[in-house]
């Protein structure tokens, strides 16, 4: 299946927290969008790998994704090396996305930056035809997406572009709430973590409203790009 946008996220819930408004917006415009999670988040303090698999599947339904899969790399210990790059290349060639959204290149959680670099390196290598990969026994064609954007996660990073997601805030919060074990839930267990504190989702909302303010929107999501961005028409800019 060809995807217009492939979102790659190291932990199930990274995509929901950082770019699910953008995902929803493009799905509504008829684009095909999928998420590939690299790990099952098995090192997370709350929940378990099995529970997070279920939560990710529930969120995928709420978002209406075309596809969601998990590469089962080792949470915390995957590397940006040949073995892992080849796995990402296989996924990029399988879905031939025009655009990839990936983890922030720098963040509080070291997995985020590592995954962001891994995806960028693999996306470049995926365009080299002498690198041979197969999917279910079939030799794959080289493919390089035309754009990779990094979503912004915990650390404040000045975005290179903002996407107006005002119409999708409620649905974004529903997709985040699908991760019942991870975020604040009055009926949840009492083992509080940084992201399960009641204030955490307020910070997500504050960031979204702050980004929105700069483009005269209620909510926006920010992205960075390693390449210069351009548009065909000035009137497409806000
Ligand atoms: Zn994460």
Short mmCIF file of C-alpha atoms and ligand atoms in Angstrom, two decimals:
data_model
loop_
_atom_site.label_atom_id
_atom_site.label_comp_id
_atom_site.label_asym_id
_atom_site.label_seq_id
_atom_site.Cartn_x
_atom_site.Cartn_y
_atom_site.Cartn_z
CA UNK A 1 0.00 0.00 0.00
CA UNK A 2 1.29 3.43 -0.89
CA UNK A 3 1.05 6.04 1.85
CA UNK A 4 1.07 9.80 1.31
CA UNK A 5 2.44 10.36 4.81
CA UNK A 6 4.36 7.83 6.91
CA UNK A 7 4.76 8.76 10.56
CA UNK A 8 7.62 6.99 12.30
CA UNK A 9 7.63 7.11 16.09
CA UNK A 10 9.94 5.37 18.54
CA UNK A 11 7.29 4.95 21.25
CA UNK A 12 3.57 4.24 20.77
CA UNK A 13 1.98 7.63 21.79
CA UNK A 14 4.80 9.86 20.43
CA UNK A 15 2.84 10.45 17.23
CA UNK A 16 -0.41 11.13 19.09
CA UNK A 17 1.18 13.69 21.40
CA UNK A 18 3.12 15.53 18.73
CA UNK A 19 1.47 15.31 15.33
CA UNK A 20 -1.95 13.62 15.50
CA UNK A 21 -3.69 16.89 14.57
CA UNK A 22 -1.66 16.99 11.35
CA UNK A 23 -2.42 13.30 10.75
CA UNK A 24 -6.17 13.91 11.21
CA UNK A 25 -6.14 16.96 8.97
CA UNK A 26 -4.54 15.09 6.07
CA UNK A 27 -6.75 12.03 6.54
CA UNK A 28 -9.76 14.31 6.24
CA UNK A 29 -8.33 15.63 2.96
CA UNK A 30 -8.32 12.07 1.64
CA UNK A 31 -4.62 11.35 2.09
CA UNK A 32 -3.39 7.94 3.22
CA UNK A 33 -1.49 8.15 6.48
CA UNK A 34 0.10 5.37 8.54
CA UNK A 35 2.17 5.10 11.70
CA UNK A 36 5.09 2.75 12.21
CA UNK A 37 6.14 2.53 15.84
CA UNK A 38 9.72 1.37 16.36
CA UNK A 39 9.32 -0.13 19.85
CA UNK A 40 6.47 -1.29 22.07
CA UNK A 41 7.49 1.18 24.78
CA UNK A 42 8.27 -1.76 27.02
CA UNK A 43 10.55 0.24 29.31
CA UNK A 44 7.75 2.65 30.24
CA UNK A 45 7.13 2.76 33.99
CA UNK A 46 3.38 2.29 33.64
CA UNK A 47 1.55 -0.34 31.61
CA UNK A 48 3.14 -3.24 29.73
CA UNK A 49 4.08 -3.96 26.12
CA UNK A 50 0.82 -5.91 25.64
CA UNK A 51 -1.34 -3.15 27.08
CA UNK A 52 0.41 -0.54 24.97
CA UNK A 53 -0.17 -2.68 21.83
CA UNK A 54 -3.89 -2.53 22.62
CA UNK A 55 -3.81 1.18 23.35
CA UNK A 56 -1.98 1.86 20.06
CA UNK A 57 -4.57 -0.17 18.14
CA UNK A 58 -7.41 1.74 19.83
CA UNK A 59 -5.82 5.05 18.99
CA UNK A 60 -5.31 3.95 15.36
CA UNK A 61 -9.08 3.39 15.15
CA UNK A 62 -9.84 6.80 16.64
CA UNK A 63 -7.49 8.46 14.16
CA UNK A 64 -8.71 6.36 11.22
CA UNK A 65 -5.20 5.36 10.10
CA UNK A 66 -4.66 3.39 6.90
CA UNK A 67 -2.05 1.25 8.65
CA UNK A 68 -0.21 0.95 11.96
CA UNK A 69 2.59 -1.49 12.59
CA UNK A 70 5.28 -2.04 15.17
CA UNK A 71 8.86 -3.01 14.33
CA UNK A 72 9.56 -4.37 17.82
CA UNK A 73 12.98 -2.81 18.13
CA UNK A 74 14.36 -2.75 21.68
CA UNK A 75 13.08 0.22 23.65
CA UNK A 76 16.07 2.19 24.95
CA UNK A 77 18.68 0.01 23.29
CA UNK A 78 18.04 0.14 19.53
CA UNK A 79 20.89 1.71 17.58
CA UNK A 80 21.34 3.85 14.51
CA UNK A 81 23.35 1.11 12.78
CA UNK A 82 23.19 -0.92 9.57
CA UNK A 83 20.77 -3.52 10.93
CA UNK A 84 18.24 -0.95 12.12
CA UNK A 85 18.70 1.31 9.07
CA UNK A 86 17.90 -1.65 6.79
CA UNK A 87 14.69 -2.26 8.72
CA UNK A 88 13.61 1.35 8.24
CA UNK A 89 14.64 1.25 4.55
CA UNK A 90 12.41 -1.80 4.10
CA UNK A 91 9.48 0.08 5.62
CA UNK A 92 10.08 3.22 3.51
CA UNK A 93 10.29 1.15 0.31
CA UNK A 94 7.19 -0.81 1.32
CA UNK A 95 4.99 2.26 1.80
CA UNK A 96 6.76 4.68 -0.63
CA UNK A 97 5.59 7.78 1.30
CA UNK A 98 5.89 11.27 -0.19
CA UNK A 99 6.40 12.72 3.27
CA UNK A 100 7.80 11.27 6.49
CA UNK A 101 7.15 12.72 9.94
CA UNK A 102 9.73 11.55 12.47
CA UNK A 103 10.84 12.07 16.07
CA UNK A 104 12.52 15.31 17.17
CA UNK A 105 16.26 15.37 16.50
CA UNK A 106 16.99 16.54 20.04
CA UNK A 107 14.91 15.90 23.15
CA UNK A 108 14.79 15.04 26.83
CA UNK A 109 14.33 11.32 26.06
CA UNK A 110 17.48 10.06 24.31
CA UNK A 111 15.45 7.59 22.18
CA UNK A 112 13.75 10.49 20.39
CA UNK A 113 16.91 12.06 18.95
CA UNK A 114 18.34 8.63 18.16
CA UNK A 115 15.18 7.67 16.24
CA UNK A 116 15.09 11.02 14.44
CA UNK A 117 18.66 10.48 13.20
CA UNK A 118 17.97 6.84 12.33
CA UNK A 119 14.97 7.78 10.17
CA UNK A 120 16.81 10.62 8.41
CA UNK A 121 19.83 8.41 7.63
CA UNK A 122 17.67 5.49 6.47
CA UNK A 123 15.48 7.75 4.29
CA UNK A 124 18.56 8.94 2.43
CA UNK A 125 19.99 5.43 2.03
CA UNK A 126 16.60 4.14 0.89
CA UNK A 127 17.08 6.13 -2.33
CA UNK A 128 20.27 4.24 -3.25
CA UNK A 129 19.44 1.39 -5.62
CA UNK A 130 22.58 -0.57 -4.81
CA UNK A 131 21.26 -1.19 -1.30
CA UNK A 132 19.16 -4.32 -1.75
CA UNK A 133 16.22 -5.12 0.52
CA UNK A 134 13.31 -7.52 0.27
CA UNK A 135 9.79 -7.53 1.64
CA UNK A 136 8.09 -10.92 1.93
CA UNK A 137 10.65 -12.33 -0.51
CA UNK A 138 10.23 -9.62 -3.17
CA UNK A 139 13.13 -7.37 -4.09
CA UNK A 140 12.20 -3.77 -3.32
CA UNK A 141 12.73 -0.67 -5.47
CA UNK A 142 14.75 2.28 -4.16
CA UNK A 143 12.55 5.09 -2.79
CA UNK A 144 13.38 8.41 -1.20
CA UNK A 145 10.58 10.58 0.26
CA UNK A 146 10.64 14.15 -0.95
CA UNK A 147 10.30 15.65 2.52
CA UNK A 148 11.06 14.67 6.10
CA UNK A 149 9.77 16.81 8.92
CA UNK A 150 10.50 16.27 12.59
CA UNK A 151 7.65 16.84 15.02
CA UNK A 152 8.41 18.73 18.21
CA UNK A 153 8.26 16.74 21.44
CA UNK A 154 9.11 17.63 25.01
CA UNK A 155 11.91 20.12 24.52
CA UNK A 156 10.95 23.49 23.10
CA UNK A 157 12.48 23.74 19.64
CA UNK A 158 11.73 26.68 17.38
CA UNK A 159 9.59 25.23 14.59
CA UNK A 160 10.42 25.79 10.91
CA UNK A 161 6.74 25.42 10.01
CA UNK A 162 3.41 25.43 11.85
CA UNK A 163 0.31 23.50 10.79
CA UNK A 164 -3.13 24.79 11.83
CA UNK A 165 -4.88 21.88 13.59
CA UNK A 166 -7.62 23.87 15.36
CA UNK A 167 -10.44 21.69 14.01
CA UNK A 168 -8.82 18.50 15.29
CA UNK A 169 -7.98 19.26 18.90
CA UNK A 170 -10.77 17.21 20.46
CA UNK A 171 -10.04 14.17 18.33
CA UNK A 172 -6.33 14.54 19.05
CA UNK A 173 -7.06 14.45 22.79
CA UNK A 174 -9.23 11.36 22.29
CA UNK A 175 -6.36 9.60 20.54
CA UNK A 176 -4.02 10.53 23.41
CA UNK A 177 -6.58 9.33 25.96
CA UNK A 178 -6.53 5.90 24.26
CA UNK A 179 -3.19 5.43 26.05
CA UNK A 180 -4.99 4.95 29.36
CA UNK A 181 -1.97 3.73 31.29
CA UNK A 182 0.34 6.54 30.20
CA UNK A 183 -1.44 9.80 30.96
CA UNK A 184 -3.43 11.23 33.79
CA UNK A 185 -6.45 9.12 34.53
CA UNK A 186 -8.22 9.54 37.89
CA UNK A 187 -8.92 5.80 37.96
CA UNK A 188 -5.40 4.80 36.95
CA UNK A 189 -2.72 3.26 39.16
CA UNK A 190 -0.90 5.54 41.55
CA UNK A 191 2.63 5.19 40.17
CA UNK A 192 2.93 8.75 38.91
CA UNK A 193 5.46 9.55 36.20
CA UNK A 194 6.45 12.76 34.45
CA UNK A 195 3.91 12.21 31.69
CA UNK A 196 1.10 10.88 33.89
CA UNK A 197 0.94 13.95 36.11
CA UNK A 198 -2.25 16.00 35.69
CA UNK A 199 -0.17 18.96 34.47
CA UNK A 200 1.40 17.14 31.53
CA UNK A 201 -1.58 17.32 29.17
CA UNK A 202 -2.05 20.98 30.13
CA UNK A 203 1.49 21.60 28.91
CA UNK A 204 0.64 19.86 25.62
CA UNK A 205 -2.38 22.13 25.27
CA UNK A 206 -0.40 25.24 26.18
CA UNK A 207 2.24 24.41 23.55
CA UNK A 208 -0.47 23.83 20.95
CA UNK A 209 -2.20 27.12 21.74
CA UNK A 210 1.11 28.98 21.79
CA UNK A 211 2.07 27.66 18.34
CA UNK A 212 -1.46 28.45 17.12
CA UNK A 213 -1.20 32.07 18.26
CA UNK A 214 1.56 32.81 15.72
CA UNK A 215 -0.61 31.83 12.76
CA UNK A 216 -3.90 33.22 14.04
CA UNK A 217 -5.23 29.74 14.84
CA UNK A 218 -6.50 28.21 18.08
CA UNK A 219 -4.16 25.22 17.84
CA UNK A 220 -1.08 24.37 15.78
CA UNK A 221 1.59 21.69 15.63
CA UNK A 222 5.21 22.63 14.94
CA UNK A 223 7.79 20.81 12.83
CA UNK A 224 11.44 21.28 11.96
CA UNK A 225 13.07 20.52 8.64
CA UNK A 226 16.68 19.89 7.69
CA UNK A 227 16.00 21.20 4.21
CA UNK A 228 14.66 24.61 3.23
CA UNK A 229 10.89 24.57 2.78
CA UNK A 230 9.07 26.13 -0.15
CA UNK A 231 5.48 26.59 -1.35
CA UNK A 232 4.06 27.04 -4.84
CA UNK A 233 1.87 29.94 -3.87
CA UNK A 234 2.35 32.63 -1.23
CA UNK A 235 -1.36 32.49 -0.40
CA UNK A 236 -0.95 28.97 0.95
CA UNK A 237 1.05 30.51 3.79
CA UNK A 238 -0.71 31.81 6.89
ZN1 LIG B 1 8.64 8.90 23.27
#
